[in-house]
Amino acid sequence: MQSFDIQSAFTSACAELGLDPANTNMFELECRRQGRDPKATRMFDLDKNASDLWAVQRKLKRAS
């Protein structure tokens, strides 16, 4: 995914969840997507059920 693609996907995901992209970061977005509290969540917790956008951002390896 190119940098522009990631930004576009981030903006779209924020819009779907009713978040303001200017005041949201990738961590907050993924917490919201997974229904988790950002104050009680670690990045590792989000990696277990990662969205495609989160996986690209974190450079996670996916099973084929």
Coordinates of C-alpha atoms in Angstrom, one line a residue:
M1 CA 0.0 0.0 0.0
Q2 CA 1.4 3.4 -0.9
S3 CA 1.4 6.3 1.5
F4 CA -1.4 8.0 -0.3
D5 CA -3.5 4.8 -0.3
I6 CA -3.0 4.4 3.5
Q7 CA -4.1 8.0 4.1
S8 CA -7.1 7.6 1.9
A9 CA -8.0 4.3 3.6
F10 CA -7.5 6.0 7.0
T11 CA -9.8 8.9 6.1
S12 CA -12.5 6.5 4.8
A13 CA -12.3 4.3 7.9
C14 CA -12.6 7.4 10.1
A15 CA -15.7 8.6 8.2
E16 CA -17.3 5.1 8.5
L17 CA -16.9 5.2 12.3
G18 CA -17.8 8.9 12.6
L19 CA -14.4 10.0 13.7
D20 CA -12.5 13.2 12.7
P21 CA -9.4 12.2 10.8
A22 CA -7.6 15.4 11.9
N23 CA -8.1 14.5 15.6
T24 CA -7.7 10.7 15.4
N25 CA -4.6 8.5 15.1
M26 CA -4.3 5.0 13.8
F27 CA -4.3 3.4 17.2
E28 CA -7.5 5.2 18.2
L29 CA -9.1 4.2 15.0
E30 CA -8.2 0.5 15.4
C31 CA -9.4 0.5 19.0
R32 CA -12.8 1.9 17.9
R33 CA -13.0 -0.6 15.1
Q34 CA -12.4 -3.5 17.6
G35 CA -14.6 -2.0 20.3
R36 CA -11.7 -1.5 22.7
D37 CA -10.9 1.2 25.2
P38 CA -7.7 3.0 24.1
K39 CA -6.6 3.6 27.7
A40 CA -6.7 -0.1 28.5
T41 CA -5.4 -1.5 25.2
R42 CA -1.9 -2.3 24.0
M43 CA -0.8 -2.4 20.4
F44 CA -0.2 -6.1 20.8
D45 CA -3.9 -6.6 21.7
L46 CA -4.9 -5.0 18.5
D47 CA -2.5 -7.1 16.4
K48 CA -4.5 -10.3 17.3
N49 CA -7.6 -9.2 15.3
A50 CA -6.0 -6.6 13.0
S51 CA -7.8 -4.9 10.2
D52 CA -6.0 -4.7 6.8
L53 CA -5.1 -1.1 7.4
W54 CA -3.7 -1.8 10.9
A55 CA -1.7 -4.8 9.5
V56 CA -0.1 -2.7 6.8
Q57 CA 0.7 0.1 9.3
R58 CA 2.3 -2.3 11.7
K59 CA 3.9 -4.4 9.0
L60 CA 2.3 -7.6 10.3
K61 CA 2.8 -10.8 8.5
R62 CA -0.5 -12.5 7.4
A63 CA -1.0 -16.2 6.9
S64 CA -1.7 -17.0 3.2

